[in-house]
mmCIF file of C-alpha atoms in Angstrom:
data_model
loop_
_atom_site.group_PDB
_atom_site.id
_atom_site.type_symbol
_atom_site.label_atom_id
_atom_site.label_comp_id
_atom_site.label_asym_id
_atom_site.label_seq_id
_atom_site.Cartn_x
_atom_site.Cartn_y
_atom_site.Cartn_z
ATOM 1 C CA MET M 1 107.140 117.010 83.243
ATOM 2 C CA GLN M 2 103.675 117.927 82.013
ATOM 3 C CA LYS M 3 102.036 121.092 83.257
ATOM 4 C CA GLY M 4 98.647 120.416 84.763
ATOM 5 C CA PHE M 5 99.572 116.802 85.548
ATOM 6 C CA LEU M 6 101.025 115.057 88.605
ATOM 7 C CA SER M 7 104.460 114.974 86.936
ATOM 8 C CA GLN M 8 104.571 118.760 87.335
ATOM 9 C CA TYR M 9 104.982 118.088 91.059
ATOM 10 C CA PHE M 10 106.695 114.666 91.362
ATOM 11 C CA GLU M 11 109.228 112.652 89.371
ATOM 12 C CA GLY M 12 108.809 109.347 91.156
ATOM 13 C CA ILE M 13 108.419 107.599 94.496
ATOM 14 C CA ALA M 14 109.790 104.628 96.402
ATOM 15 C CA ILE M 15 107.191 103.141 98.756
ATOM 16 C CA LYS M 16 107.099 100.436 101.436
ATOM 17 C CA ARG M 17 105.523 99.354 104.694
ATOM 18 C CA LEU M 18 107.702 99.694 107.757
ATOM 19 C CA SER M 19 108.909 96.467 109.339
ATOM 20 C CA SER M 20 109.351 95.833 113.060
ATOM 21 C CA VAL M 21 113.140 96.224 112.890
ATOM 22 C CA GLU M 22 112.696 99.664 111.316
ATOM 23 C CA VAL M 23 110.382 101.011 114.016
ATOM 24 C CA ASN M 24 111.467 99.167 117.162
ATOM 25 C CA LYS M 25 113.850 101.507 118.947
ATOM 26 C CA GLU M 26 114.969 98.667 121.236
ATOM 27 C CA VAL M 27 116.222 96.725 118.208
ATOM 28 C CA SER M 28 117.752 99.411 116.023
ATOM 29 C CA HIS M 29 118.975 102.964 116.528
ATOM 30 C CA GLN M 30 120.591 103.320 113.119
ATOM 31 C CA HIS M 31 117.887 105.402 111.398
ATOM 32 C CA GLU M 32 118.703 103.796 108.058
ATOM 33 C CA PHE M 33 116.951 102.039 105.207
ATOM 34 C CA ASN M 34 118.690 99.521 102.998
ATOM 35 C CA GLY M 35 119.479 101.051 99.628
ATOM 36 C CA SER M 36 117.504 98.728 97.390
ATOM 37 C CA LYS M 37 117.111 99.197 93.627
ATOM 38 C CA PRO M 38 114.016 101.473 93.888
ATOM 39 C CA LEU M 39 116.003 103.920 96.023
ATOM 40 C CA ARG M 40 118.934 103.771 93.610
ATOM 41 C CA ILE M 41 116.572 104.775 90.807
ATOM 42 C CA LEU M 42 115.586 107.836 92.843
ATOM 43 C CA PHE M 43 119.017 108.847 94.147
ATOM 44 C CA GLY M 44 121.517 107.389 91.671
ATOM 45 C CA SER M 45 124.870 105.900 92.679
ATOM 46 C CA GLU M 46 126.744 108.953 93.942
ATOM 47 C CA ARG M 47 126.982 109.886 97.620
ATOM 48 C CA ILE M 48 124.726 112.848 98.419
ATOM 49 C CA ALA M 49 123.572 114.783 101.462
ATOM 50 C CA HIS M 50 120.114 116.190 100.917
ATOM 51 C CA GLU M 51 117.697 118.367 102.829
ATOM 52 C CA ALA M 52 114.256 116.806 103.050
ATOM 53 C CA ARG M 53 110.783 117.588 104.242
ATOM 54 C CA PHE M 54 109.317 114.974 106.590
ATOM 55 C CA LEU M 55 105.510 114.693 106.701
ATOM 56 C CA TRP M 56 103.322 112.848 109.197
ATOM 57 C CA LEU M 57 99.905 112.583 107.514
ATOM 58 C CA ALA M 58 97.500 111.516 110.226
ATOM 59 C CA GLY M 59 93.906 112.454 111.041
ATOM 60 C CA GLU M 60 92.336 115.891 111.143
ATOM 61 C CA ASN M 61 94.548 118.427 112.930
ATOM 62 C CA GLU M 62 97.003 115.647 113.851
ATOM 63 C CA GLY M 63 99.437 115.783 110.950
ATOM 64 C CA PHE M 64 102.564 117.913 110.962
ATOM 65 C CA SER M 65 105.868 118.331 109.171
ATOM 66 C CA CYS M 66 109.487 119.135 109.933
ATOM 67 C CA GLU M 67 112.694 119.743 108.042
ATOM 68 C CA GLY M 68 115.546 117.259 108.199
ATOM 69 C CA ASN M 69 118.534 115.789 106.386
ATOM 70 C CA LEU M 70 119.112 112.617 104.424
ATOM 71 C CA THR M 71 122.392 111.002 103.439
ATOM 72 C CA TRP M 72 122.528 108.536 100.571
ATOM 73 C CA TYR M 73 125.785 106.610 100.559
ATOM 74 C CA ASP M 74 127.543 103.339 99.811
ATOM 75 C CA ALA M 75 128.668 101.760 103.088
ATOM 76 C CA ARG M 76 131.227 99.704 101.085
ATOM 77 C CA GLU M 77 132.446 102.568 98.935
ATOM 78 C CA SER M 78 136.083 101.515 99.305
ATOM 79 C CA HIS M 79 135.355 97.915 98.317
ATOM 80 C CA PRO M 80 136.438 97.205 94.722
ATOM 81 C CA ILE M 81 133.451 94.962 93.897
ATOM 82 C CA ARG M 82 130.683 95.032 96.511
ATOM 83 C CA THR M 83 128.228 97.861 97.138
ATOM 84 C CA GLU M 84 125.879 98.365 100.069
ATOM 85 C CA TYR M 85 123.793 101.499 99.689
ATOM 86 C CA ARG M 86 121.906 103.006 102.602
ATOM 87 C CA LEU M 87 119.603 105.949 103.202
ATOM 88 C CA TYR M 88 120.380 107.583 106.533
ATOM 89 C CA PHE M 89 118.239 110.121 108.388
ATOM 90 C CA LYS M 90 118.538 111.791 111.762
ATOM 91 C CA SER M 91 115.890 111.234 114.384
ATOM 92 C CA ASN M 92 113.025 113.729 114.118
ATOM 93 C CA ASP M 93 109.467 114.272 115.332
ATOM 94 C CA VAL M 94 107.887 112.758 112.229
ATOM 95 C CA MET M 95 109.868 109.519 112.090
ATOM 96 C CA ASP M 96 109.378 109.092 115.845
ATOM 97 C CA GLN M 97 105.673 108.505 115.047
ATOM 98 C CA ALA M 98 106.465 105.420 112.943
ATOM 99 C CA ARG M 99 104.683 102.182 113.795
ATOM 100 C CA LEU M 100 104.779 98.687 112.359
ATOM 101 C CA GLY M 101 102.910 98.514 109.053
ATOM 102 C CA ASP M 102 102.790 102.265 108.457
ATOM 103 C CA THR M 103 103.372 103.374 104.881
ATOM 104 C CA LEU M 104 106.556 105.274 104.053
ATOM 105 C CA ILE M 105 106.940 107.155 100.786
ATOM 106 C CA VAL M 106 110.258 108.608 99.644
ATOM 107 C CA ALA M 107 109.168 111.061 96.976
ATOM 108 C CA LYS M 108 111.346 113.094 94.640
ATOM 109 C CA ARG M 109 109.689 116.289 93.510
ATOM 110 C CA SER M 110 110.182 117.780 90.068
ATOM 111 C CA ASN M 111 112.130 120.675 91.611
ATOM 112 C CA GLY M 112 114.563 118.209 93.236
ATOM 113 C CA GLU M 113 113.040 118.477 96.716
ATOM 114 C CA ILE M 114 112.719 115.230 98.689
ATOM 115 C CA PHE M 115 109.613 114.364 100.686
ATOM 116 C CA MET M 116 109.622 111.625 103.340
ATOM 117 C CA VAL M 117 105.924 110.888 103.907
ATOM 118 C CA LEU M 118 104.759 108.722 106.810
ATOM 119 C CA ILE M 119 101.109 107.598 106.846
ATOM 120 C CA PRO M 120 99.235 105.405 109.368
ATOM 121 C CA SER M 121 98.203 102.029 108.003
ATOM 122 C CA GLY M 122 94.532 101.702 107.059
ATOM 123 C CA SER M 123 93.843 105.439 107.243
ATOM 124 C CA THR M 124 91.895 107.543 104.753
ATOM 125 C CA LEU M 125 95.038 109.528 103.976
ATOM 126 C CA GLU M 126 96.803 106.295 103.086
ATOM 127 C CA SER M 127 93.986 105.420 100.663
ATOM 128 C CA GLN M 128 94.185 108.873 99.112
ATOM 129 C CA ILE M 129 97.968 108.877 98.702
ATOM 130 C CA LEU M 130 98.027 105.369 97.209
ATOM 131 C CA TRP M 131 95.366 106.398 94.707
ATOM 132 C CA LEU M 132 97.278 109.575 93.866
ATOM 133 C CA PHE M 133 100.439 107.647 92.964
ATOM 134 C CA GLY M 134 98.628 104.687 91.383
ATOM 135 C CA VAL M 135 99.841 102.109 93.898
ATOM 136 C CA ASP M 136 97.741 98.945 94.342
ATOM 137 C CA GLN M 137 99.775 96.951 96.849
ATOM 138 C CA VAL M 138 102.424 97.954 99.388
ATOM 139 C CA GLY M 139 104.918 95.410 100.720
ATOM 140 C CA PHE M 140 107.767 95.508 103.228
ATOM 141 C CA ASP M 141 110.323 96.066 100.453
ATOM 142 C CA PHE M 142 110.656 99.348 98.580
ATOM 143 C CA ASN M 143 108.843 99.533 95.261
ATOM 144 C CA PHE M 144 109.568 102.247 92.690
ATOM 145 C CA GLN M 145 106.699 104.058 90.992
ATOM 146 C CA PRO M 146 107.493 106.451 88.111
ATOM 147 C CA ILE M 147 105.234 109.402 87.400
ATOM 148 C CA GLU M 148 105.617 110.903 83.919
ATOM 149 C CA ASP M 149 106.232 107.553 82.208
ATOM 150 C CA GLY M 150 103.770 105.750 84.467
ATOM 151 C CA HIS M 151 100.770 106.932 86.455
ATOM 152 C CA ASP M 152 100.436 110.638 85.652
ATOM 153 C CA PRO M 153 96.876 111.854 86.322
ATOM 154 C CA GLN M 154 95.681 115.305 85.376
ATOM 155 C CA VAL M 155 95.405 117.730 88.288
ATOM 156 C CA ASP M 156 91.631 117.677 88.755
ATOM 157 C CA PHE M 157 89.684 118.307 91.957
ATOM 158 C CA ALA M 158 90.755 115.035 93.636
ATOM 159 C CA VAL M 159 94.462 115.396 92.793
ATOM 160 C CA ARG M 160 94.442 119.036 93.894
ATOM 161 C CA TYR M 161 92.752 118.063 97.173
ATOM 162 C CA ILE M 162 95.381 115.430 98.038
ATOM 163 C CA LEU M 163 98.340 117.592 97.004
ATOM 164 C CA GLU M 164 97.082 120.315 99.305
ATOM 165 C CA GLU M 165 96.757 117.769 102.126
ATOM 166 C CA MET M 166 100.492 117.262 101.592
ATOM 167 C CA GLY M 167 101.097 120.994 101.877
ATOM 168 C CA ILE M 168 101.817 121.456 98.172
ATOM 169 C CA GLU M 169 100.472 124.614 96.581
ATOM 170 C CA VAL M 170 98.939 123.853 93.207
ATOM 171 C CA ALA M 171 99.993 126.192 90.401
ATOM 172 C CA ASP M 172 97.239 128.402 89.008
ATOM 173 C CA PRO M 173 97.500 128.840 85.218
ATOM 174 C CA ASP M 174 94.461 131.173 85.054
ATOM 175 C CA GLY M 175 95.844 133.980 87.229
ATOM 176 C CA SER M 176 95.266 136.928 84.903
ATOM 177 C CA TYR M 177 91.789 135.735 83.956
ATOM 178 C CA LEU M 178 90.836 135.358 87.620
ATOM 179 C CA ASP M 179 92.235 138.814 88.421
ATOM 180 C CA ASN M 180 89.884 140.343 85.864
ATOM 181 C CA ILE M 181 86.931 138.717 87.618
ATOM 182 C CA LEU M 182 88.126 139.717 91.091
ATOM 183 C CA GLU M 183 89.210 143.286 90.345
ATOM 184 C CA PRO M 184 86.035 144.865 91.862
ATOM 185 C CA TYR M 185 86.911 143.235 95.223
ATOM 186 C CA PHE M 186 90.602 144.182 95.432
ATOM 187 C CA ASP M 187 90.011 147.424 97.306
ATOM 188 C CA GLY M 188 87.536 145.986 99.804
ATOM 189 C CA GLY M 189 87.371 142.937 102.022
ATOM 190 C CA PHE M 190 86.206 139.394 101.391
ATOM 191 C CA PRO M 191 82.584 139.304 100.200
ATOM 192 C CA ARG M 192 80.048 137.133 102.008
ATOM 193 C CA THR M 193 80.207 133.437 101.133
ATOM 194 C CA SER M 194 76.828 133.562 99.376
ATOM 195 C CA VAL M 195 78.060 136.437 97.170
ATOM 196 C CA PHE M 196 81.299 134.622 96.387
ATOM 197 C CA SER M 197 79.461 131.384 95.560
ATOM 198 C CA GLU M 198 77.184 133.271 93.173
ATOM 199 C CA LEU M 199 80.238 134.844 91.521
ATOM 200 C CA ALA M 200 81.774 131.397 91.019
ATOM 201 C CA ARG M 201 78.598 130.044 89.411
ATOM 202 C CA ARG M 202 78.189 133.083 87.177
ATOM 203 C CA THR M 203 81.757 132.814 85.837
ATOM 204 C CA THR M 204 81.794 129.044 85.245
ATOM 205 C CA LYS M 205 81.205 128.113 81.616
ATOM 206 C CA TYR M 206 79.708 125.061 79.914
ATOM 207 C CA VAL M 207 77.777 123.616 82.858
ATOM 208 C CA SER M 208 74.167 122.633 83.450
ATOM 209 C CA ALA M 209 72.824 122.145 86.967
ATOM 210 C CA TYR M 210 69.828 120.280 85.571
ATOM 211 C CA GLU M 211 71.450 118.025 82.971
ATOM 212 C CA GLU M 212 74.807 117.357 84.674
ATOM 213 C CA PRO M 213 74.464 118.025 88.424
ATOM 214 C CA ASP M 214 77.564 116.054 89.465
ATOM 215 C CA GLN M 215 79.934 117.646 86.975
ATOM 216 C CA THR M 216 78.430 121.091 87.496
ATOM 217 C CA LEU M 217 78.866 120.969 91.265
ATOM 218 C CA LEU M 218 82.547 120.047 90.977
ATOM 219 C CA LYS M 219 83.186 122.834 88.456
ATOM 220 C CA TRP M 220 81.449 125.387 90.666
ATOM 221 C CA ILE M 221 83.489 124.278 93.674
ATOM 222 C CA GLU M 222 86.749 124.353 91.707
ATOM 223 C CA GLN M 223 85.994 127.809 90.349
ATOM 224 C CA GLU M 224 85.172 129.177 93.801
ATOM 225 C CA GLU M 225 88.330 127.617 95.234
ATOM 226 C CA LYS M 226 90.476 129.267 92.553
ATOM 227 C CA LEU M 227 88.782 132.631 92.993
ATOM 228 C CA PHE M 228 89.043 132.470 96.774
ATOM 229 C CA LYS M 229 92.741 131.603 96.827
ATOM 230 C CA ARG M 230 93.534 134.271 94.259
ATOM 231 C CA LEU M 231 91.738 136.937 96.282
ATOM 232 C CA GLU M 232 93.239 135.614 99.513
ATOM 233 C CA ARG M 233 96.729 135.865 98.007
ATOM 234 C CA HIS M 234 96.030 139.499 97.119
ATOM 235 C CA PHE M 235 94.944 140.458 100.646
ATOM 236 C CA VAL M 236 97.590 138.384 102.438
ATOM 237 C CA SER M 237 100.389 139.805 100.265
ATOM 238 C CA LYS M 238 99.163 143.316 100.937
ATOM 239 C CA ARG M 239 99.031 142.682 104.697
ATOM 240 C CA ILE M 240 102.542 141.205 104.744
ATOM 241 C CA GLU M 241 103.876 144.193 102.831
ATOM 242 C CA GLU M 242 102.367 146.477 105.488
ATOM 243 C CA GLY M 243 104.202 144.479 108.142
ATOM 244 C CA PHE M 244 103.371 143.666 111.749
ATOM 245 C CA ARG M 245 104.899 146.422 113.807
ATOM 246 C CA GLY M 246 103.978 147.573 117.271
ATOM 247 C CA LYS M 247 105.725 150.207 119.404
ATOM 248 C CA GLY M 248 109.048 149.951 117.603
ATOM 249 C CA SER M 249 109.247 146.156 117.360
ATOM 250 C CA THR M 250 107.704 143.323 115.410
ATOM 251 C CA ASP M 251 104.204 142.566 116.724
ATOM 252 C CA VAL M 252 104.302 138.772 116.897
ATOM 253 C CA GLU M 253 100.832 138.508 118.443
ATOM 254 C CA SER M 254 99.266 140.465 115.565
ATOM 255 C CA PHE M 255 100.965 138.168 113.065
ATOM 256 C CA ILE M 256 99.674 135.054 114.879
ATOM 257 C CA GLN M 257 96.138 136.434 115.027
ATOM 258 C CA PHE M 258 96.238 137.319 111.343
ATOM 259 C CA SER M 259 97.499 133.835 110.456
ATOM 260 C CA LEU M 260 94.723 132.221 112.501
ATOM 261 C CA SER M 261 92.089 134.389 110.844
ATOM 262 C CA VAL M 262 93.303 133.272 107.394
ATOM 263 C CA HIS M 263 93.224 129.611 108.451
ATOM 264 C CA ASN M 264 89.771 129.840 110.055
ATOM 265 C CA ARG M 265 88.284 131.646 107.067
ATOM 266 C CA ARG M 266 89.483 128.862 104.787
ATOM 267 C CA LYS M 267 87.926 126.170 106.966
ATOM 268 C CA SER M 268 84.550 127.815 107.528
ATOM 269 C CA ARG M 269 84.065 129.015 103.953
ATOM 270 C CA VAL M 270 84.257 125.633 102.199
ATOM 271 C CA GLY M 271 81.329 124.065 104.046
ATOM 272 C CA TYR M 272 79.023 127.028 103.459
ATOM 273 C CA ALA M 273 80.055 127.217 99.807
ATOM 274 C CA LEU M 274 79.220 123.555 99.254
ATOM 275 C CA GLU M 275 75.780 124.005 100.830
ATOM 276 C CA ASN M 276 75.157 127.071 98.645
ATOM 277 C CA HIS M 277 75.972 125.209 95.430
ATOM 278 C CA LEU M 278 73.927 122.157 96.418
ATOM 279 C CA GLU M 279 70.964 124.415 97.136
ATOM 280 C CA GLU M 280 71.177 125.901 93.631
ATOM 281 C CA ILE M 281 71.166 122.421 92.120
ATOM 282 C CA PHE M 282 68.157 121.382 94.221
ATOM 283 C CA LYS M 283 66.341 124.498 92.994
ATOM 284 C CA ALA M 284 67.170 123.613 89.385
ATOM 285 C CA HIS M 285 65.486 120.240 89.950
ATOM 286 C CA ASN M 286 62.440 121.779 91.658
ATOM 287 C CA LEU M 287 63.049 119.925 94.912
ATOM 288 C CA THR M 288 61.320 121.242 98.002
ATOM 289 C CA TYR M 289 63.485 121.289 101.118
ATOM 290 C CA SER M 290 64.310 123.046 104.368
ATOM 291 C CA ARG M 291 67.853 124.140 105.170
ATOM 292 C CA THR M 292 69.305 124.081 108.702
ATOM 293 C CA GLN M 293 65.922 123.914 110.446
ATOM 294 C CA MET M 294 65.830 122.665 114.050
ATOM 295 C CA THR M 295 64.723 119.123 114.858
ATOM 296 C CA GLU M 296 65.255 117.186 118.089
ATOM 297 C CA ASN M 297 67.804 118.232 120.701
ATOM 298 C CA LYS M 298 68.370 121.532 118.871
ATOM 299 C CA SER M 299 70.143 119.768 116.011
ATOM 300 C CA LYS M 300 69.956 121.433 112.594
ATOM 301 C CA PRO M 301 70.313 119.042 109.641
ATOM 302 C CA ASP M 302 71.770 120.744 106.591
ATOM 303 C CA PHE M 303 68.881 119.690 104.334
ATOM 304 C CA LEU M 304 65.525 118.074 105.091
ATOM 305 C CA PHE M 305 63.201 116.895 102.327
ATOM 306 C CA PRO M 306 60.434 117.607 101.571
ATOM 307 C CA HIS M 307 60.098 120.229 104.325
ATOM 308 C CA ILE M 308 60.494 120.829 108.058
ATOM 309 C CA THR M 309 56.699 121.060 108.412
ATOM 310 C CA ASN M 310 56.404 117.520 107.060
ATOM 311 C CA TYR M 311 59.064 116.341 109.475
ATOM 312 C CA ARG M 312 57.220 117.847 112.437
ATOM 313 C CA ASP M 313 53.905 116.337 111.283
ATOM 314 C CA MET M 314 53.827 112.952 113.035
ATOM 315 C CA THR M 315 51.179 111.710 110.567
ATOM 316 C CA PHE M 316 53.566 112.246 107.641
ATOM 317 C CA PRO M 317 55.136 108.888 106.606
ATOM 318 C CA GLU M 318 58.737 108.541 107.752
ATOM 319 C CA SER M 319 59.514 106.633 104.551
ATOM 320 C CA LYS M 320 58.939 109.867 102.601
ATOM 321 C CA LEU M 321 61.423 111.872 104.656
ATOM 322 C CA THR M 322 65.021 112.377 103.507
ATOM 323 C CA MET M 323 67.880 113.977 105.370
ATOM 324 C CA LEU M 324 71.150 115.107 103.801
ATOM 325 C CA GLY M 325 74.104 116.124 105.916
ATOM 326 C CA VAL M 326 76.837 118.108 104.158
ATOM 327 C CA LYS M 327 80.524 117.976 105.073
ATOM 328 C CA SER M 328 83.184 119.003 102.590
ATOM 329 C CA THR M 329 85.522 116.550 104.340
ATOM 330 C CA CYS M 330 84.337 113.738 106.574
ATOM 331 C CA LYS M 331 87.423 112.932 108.666
ATOM 332 C CA ASP M 332 86.020 111.636 111.965
ATOM 333 C CA ARG M 333 83.166 114.169 112.027
ATOM 334 C CA TRP M 334 80.727 112.140 109.952
ATOM 335 C CA ARG M 335 79.303 110.559 113.113
ATOM 336 C CA GLN M 336 77.775 113.914 114.047
ATOM 337 C CA VAL M 337 75.163 113.368 111.339
ATOM 338 C CA LEU M 338 73.856 110.229 113.057
ATOM 339 C CA ALA M 339 72.350 112.295 115.883
ATOM 340 C CA GLU M 340 70.360 114.560 113.546
ATOM 341 C CA ALA M 341 66.723 114.047 112.463
ATOM 342 C CA ASN M 342 65.701 111.031 114.555
ATOM 343 C CA ARG M 343 62.671 110.274 112.357
ATOM 344 C CA VAL M 344 64.987 109.523 109.410
ATOM 345 C CA HIS M 345 66.515 106.116 110.037
ATOM 346 C CA ASN M 346 68.567 105.862 106.836
ATOM 347 C CA LYS M 347 70.491 109.088 106.507
ATOM 348 C CA HIS M 348 72.530 110.540 103.638
ATOM 349 C CA LEU M 349 75.815 112.435 103.855
ATOM 350 C CA PHE M 350 77.269 114.478 101.012
ATOM 351 C CA THR M 351 81.038 115.027 100.890
ATOM 352 C CA LEU M 352 83.820 116.068 98.529
ATOM 353 C CA GLU M 353 86.466 113.949 100.227
ATOM 354 C CA PRO M 354 88.136 111.466 97.860
ATOM 355 C CA GLY M 355 89.267 107.966 98.774
ATOM 356 C CA ILE M 356 87.839 107.528 102.276
ATOM 357 C CA SER M 357 89.202 104.340 103.832
ATOM 358 C CA GLU M 358 87.261 101.072 103.738
ATOM 359 C CA ASN M 359 87.212 101.006 107.544
ATOM 360 C CA GLN M 360 85.308 104.296 107.581
ATOM 361 C CA THR M 361 82.840 103.437 104.808
ATOM 362 C CA ASP M 362 82.154 100.017 106.393
ATOM 363 C CA GLU M 363 81.300 101.799 109.628
ATOM 364 C CA MET M 364 79.037 104.219 107.761
ATOM 365 C CA GLN M 365 77.131 101.325 106.227
ATOM 366 C CA ALA M 366 76.782 99.630 109.613
ATOM 367 C CA ASN M 367 75.241 102.852 110.948
ATOM 368 C CA LYS M 368 72.820 103.175 107.997
ATOM 369 C CA LEU M 369 74.550 106.256 106.626
ATOM 370 C CA GLN M 370 74.687 106.480 102.826
ATOM 371 C CA LEU M 371 77.652 108.413 101.432
ATOM 372 C CA VAL M 372 76.888 110.713 98.485
ATOM 373 C CA LEU M 373 79.556 112.445 96.395
ATOM 374 C CA PRO M 374 80.018 113.663 92.815
ATOM 375 C CA LYS M 375 80.398 110.879 90.276
ATOM 376 C CA GLY M 376 83.806 112.222 89.237
ATOM 377 C CA LEU M 377 85.248 111.331 92.652
ATOM 378 C CA HIS M 378 84.001 107.724 92.768
ATOM 379 C CA ASN M 379 87.110 106.385 91.033
ATOM 380 C CA THR M 380 89.238 107.460 93.999
ATOM 381 C CA TYR M 381 87.530 104.703 96.010
ATOM 382 C CA LYS M 382 88.161 100.971 95.755
ATOM 383 C CA PRO M 383 85.885 98.872 93.488
ATOM 384 C CA LEU M 384 83.847 97.353 96.333
ATOM 385 C CA GLN M 385 83.250 100.804 97.794
ATOM 386 C CA GLN M 386 82.224 102.242 94.424
ATOM 387 C CA SER M 387 79.374 99.755 94.111
ATOM 388 C CA TRP M 388 77.867 101.213 97.301
ATOM 389 C CA LEU M 389 78.475 104.930 96.736
ATOM 390 C CA MET M 390 75.676 107.217 95.543
ATOM 391 C CA ASP M 391 76.194 110.137 93.176
ATOM 392 C CA LEU M 392 74.335 113.429 93.262
ATOM 393 C CA ARG M 393 72.092 112.625 90.299
ATOM 394 C CA SER M 394 70.925 109.407 91.991
ATOM 395 C CA PHE M 395 70.224 111.248 95.242
ATOM 396 C CA ILE M 396 68.134 113.836 93.368
ATOM 397 C CA HIS M 397 66.224 111.040 91.624
ATOM 398 C CA LEU M 398 65.526 109.302 94.953
ATOM 399 C CA THR M 399 64.314 112.525 96.575
ATOM 400 C CA ASN M 400 62.155 113.398 93.567
ATOM 401 C CA GLU M 401 60.499 109.970 93.680
ATOM 402 C CA ARG M 402 59.629 110.381 97.342
ATOM 403 C CA GLN M 403 58.213 113.853 96.728
ATOM 404 C CA ASP M 404 56.169 112.757 93.712
ATOM 405 C CA ASN M 405 54.632 109.910 95.698
ATOM 406 C CA ARG M 406 53.854 111.715 98.917
#
């Protein structure tokens, strides 16, 4: 196990695509997988009963998890020569989602916990998980993939993003350093997003928005994410210690409302933070732009170049106009950008989401939407996709050229 690497969180995985006999309830009710060699590497040769966490990683707001039990055993244990290992699980809400061709990952965590991860075939989450574990091809037989002695990437922005999609909290080695930065805020509430973004930029070392815009943006985002979660932990811990009591009993409604407020703050903050950091980089490159100004049908593109006045001037050449939508994660919401800024026929969309599926990026291309993301995330995409992707530096260069020639 290496701290700061994937092996800090996983020892190894066994991965396969589900066959028809494994998902067709009319054919089989056994809830078992044949104990092939990859599973024996994970579980050994002794009979064990193990608690497991089952994950259904689907689209936005569709995934969920549940707790369950696994039994690893030799069905021919009493036979003197033959062995027939099987992995048994009880029916549960996650495995009931299984369809032919879906990807199943049996993952052993470094703390001994077992994850059973079910992912729809062809989805963005499948692309992300396969990249995370360094898997190129998935067949209908289990394949074992080691971590520490195999594919063991450092926990950078992309790895952290995918681990958190799996519900895994990434360890923070800089806790005391971050506390020193955040101490002025401990006795108050969360500062405005613009204030927090400025704090993240001010406390990030060895970056240059002008010389290295892609790398700088990722470092700013990572720093703000660390600061935010550290401060959030402080306030949430304090609120839990205070308890949720009302008229002599536990106030369940107050707890639910508090939990929702934490979740909603996380979701809304990331998008604004990304726009704030992009704006600082555009300023460093002397780009002129308008942010969230109204165009047709009351839509408000995140960024319009060179300016909203140029967009509204029908004599201004459309070929000199550039629109950039900003979404920290695309999911299925990227289509919203297509309805913004009708005068711009070839639109750009900036995201931080790694490994979007080929189905999605093919559809983006068909709709004349160019995906832009930091260069450091391009390797999470497949080679054919990478040749089409645009990085932030290239987008700045394109926009500068159009402004210089207007």
